[in-house]
Short mmCIF file of C-alpha atoms in Angstrom, two decimals:
data_model
loop_
_atom_site.label_atom_id
_atom_site.label_comp_id
_atom_site.label_asym_id
_atom_site.label_seq_id
_atom_site.Cartn_x
_atom_site.Cartn_y
_atom_site.Cartn_z
CA MET A 600 99.48 83.78 90.88
CA SER A 601 101.04 82.68 87.63
CA LEU A 602 103.66 84.79 85.95
CA ASP A 603 103.48 85.50 82.25
CA LYS A 604 106.18 84.09 80.05
CA GLY A 605 108.99 86.60 79.96
CA SER A 606 108.19 88.19 83.32
CA TYR A 607 111.02 90.05 84.96
CA ILE A 608 112.59 89.53 88.37
CA ILE A 609 114.18 92.77 89.54
CA ALA A 610 116.50 92.50 92.52
CA ASP A 611 118.96 94.74 94.32
CA ARG A 612 122.30 93.00 93.76
CA LEU A 613 123.73 89.58 93.31
CA TYR A 614 126.71 89.19 95.55
CA GLY A 615 129.53 86.74 94.88
CA MET A 616 128.28 83.96 97.16
CA ASP A 617 124.90 83.51 95.42
CA ARG A 618 125.95 81.08 92.71
CA GLN A 619 123.10 78.65 93.42
CA LEU A 620 120.55 81.47 93.27
CA ALA A 621 121.95 82.62 89.92
CA LYS A 622 121.72 79.07 88.61
CA LEU A 623 118.09 78.72 89.72
CA LEU A 624 117.10 82.05 88.17
CA LEU A 625 118.69 81.23 84.84
CA GLU A 626 117.26 77.71 84.65
CA ASP A 627 113.66 78.93 84.97
CA LYS A 628 112.76 79.68 81.35
CA GLY A 629 109.70 81.82 82.10
CA LEU A 630 111.55 84.49 84.08
CA VAL A 631 114.09 87.09 83.06
CA PRO A 632 116.28 88.09 86.03
CA VAL A 633 117.39 91.72 85.88
CA ILE A 634 120.00 91.89 88.63
CA PRO A 635 123.11 94.08 88.52
CA VAL A 636 126.29 92.05 88.61
CA LYS A 637 129.43 94.13 88.61
CA ASP A 638 133.11 93.38 88.26
CA GLY A 639 135.33 93.70 91.30
CA ILE A 640 138.11 96.24 91.62
CA ARG A 641 140.78 93.83 90.41
CA ASN A 642 138.81 90.79 89.23
CA LYS A 643 136.29 90.33 86.46
CA VAL A 644 133.18 88.19 86.81
CA ARG A 645 134.36 84.62 86.21
CA ASP A 646 131.39 82.41 87.00
CA ASN A 647 129.35 81.49 83.90
CA TYR A 648 126.00 82.01 85.62
CA ARG A 649 127.00 85.44 86.88
CA LYS A 650 128.35 86.35 83.42
CA LYS A 651 125.00 85.45 81.88
CA LEU A 652 123.17 87.53 84.51
CA LYS A 653 125.48 90.44 83.77
CA GLU A 654 124.67 90.22 80.05
CA ILE A 655 120.93 90.13 80.76
CA TYR A 656 121.28 93.15 83.05
CA GLU A 657 123.18 95.13 80.41
CA GLU A 658 120.38 94.42 77.89
CA ASN A 659 117.57 95.41 80.29
CA LYS A 660 118.95 98.40 82.20
CA GLU A 661 115.89 100.53 81.40
CA ILE A 662 113.65 98.00 83.16
CA TYR A 663 115.89 98.05 86.24
CA ARG A 664 115.67 101.84 86.36
CA GLU A 665 111.93 101.56 87.05
CA ARG A 666 112.71 99.83 90.36
CA TYR A 667 112.65 103.14 92.20
CA LYS A 668 108.83 103.17 92.04
CA ILE A 669 108.65 100.03 94.18
CA GLU A 670 111.23 101.43 96.60
CA GLN A 671 109.23 104.66 96.92
CA LEU A 672 106.07 102.70 97.77
CA PHE A 673 107.86 100.78 100.53
CA GLY A 674 109.34 104.03 101.84
CA LYS A 675 105.92 105.72 101.99
CA ILE A 676 104.41 102.79 103.88
CA LYS A 677 107.33 102.68 106.33
CA ASN A 678 107.11 106.42 106.97
CA ALA A 679 103.35 106.36 107.48
CA TYR A 680 102.97 103.22 109.58
CA GLY A 681 106.43 102.53 111.00
CA ASP A 682 108.95 99.90 110.11
CA ARG A 683 109.47 98.01 113.38
CA ASP A 684 107.46 95.18 114.87
CA ASN A 685 108.05 94.10 118.44
CA THR A 686 107.22 90.46 117.96
CA ARG A 687 109.19 87.26 117.69
CA ILE A 688 106.38 85.34 116.05
CA TYR A 689 106.91 85.20 112.29
CA ASN A 690 103.23 84.74 111.36
CA LEU A 691 102.21 87.70 113.50
CA ALA A 692 104.88 89.86 111.86
CA CYS A 693 103.49 88.85 108.45
CA VAL A 694 100.01 89.92 109.56
CA PHE A 695 101.39 93.29 110.69
CA VAL A 696 103.02 93.84 107.30
CA LEU A 697 99.87 92.88 105.41
CA MET A 698 97.82 95.20 107.61
CA ARG A 699 100.17 98.07 106.79
CA PHE A 700 99.65 97.48 103.08
CA LEU A 701 95.89 97.21 103.60
CA LEU A 702 95.80 100.48 105.55
CA TYR A 703 97.87 102.20 102.88
CA ASN A 704 95.53 101.00 100.12
CA ILE A 705 92.47 102.14 102.09
CA ALA A 706 94.07 105.55 102.63
CA VAL A 707 94.84 105.90 98.92
CA LEU A 708 91.29 104.83 98.01
CA MET A 709 89.77 107.33 100.44
CA ALA A 710 91.96 110.15 99.12
CA LEU A 711 90.98 109.25 95.57
CA LEU A 712 87.27 109.17 96.42
CA LEU A 713 87.45 112.52 98.20
CA PHE A 714 89.33 114.05 95.28
CA LEU A 715 86.84 112.71 92.74
CA GLY A 716 83.94 113.82 94.93
CA ARG A 717 85.22 117.38 94.96
CA ILE A 718 85.69 117.39 91.20
CA PHE A 719 82.18 116.09 90.49
CA LYS A 720 80.68 118.47 93.04
CA ARG A 721 82.27 121.43 91.23
CA THR A 722 81.08 120.28 87.81
CA TYR A 723 77.46 119.87 88.97
CA THR A 724 77.37 123.28 90.67
CA MET A 725 78.68 125.04 87.56
CA TYR A 726 75.51 124.29 85.58
#
């Protein structure tokens, strides 16, 4: 999957120890990282990479505010299908997660088809 030029990376927070990650995100010219970087209680942000990320975040706050939609989707899937896997095998855990997303998409598709079926059934019986 290729990202369009100017695609956004939205992340939770960038903590003080992630200097290398900040450097990697800023060096990739096709991505715009929107990550909140905040000043400490007594200290301001001093690292140049983190300062740049803070400026980008301040310019794109409205994009970051749309992050709740993604969080809601993950919350719905966790509530419906659970959020724990009793496995130590990484690949098996990945399959479990993908199956949860597949089941969720099938459930949404079925609900949509049933809803549309009821609407079309009502419109045909009215005439």
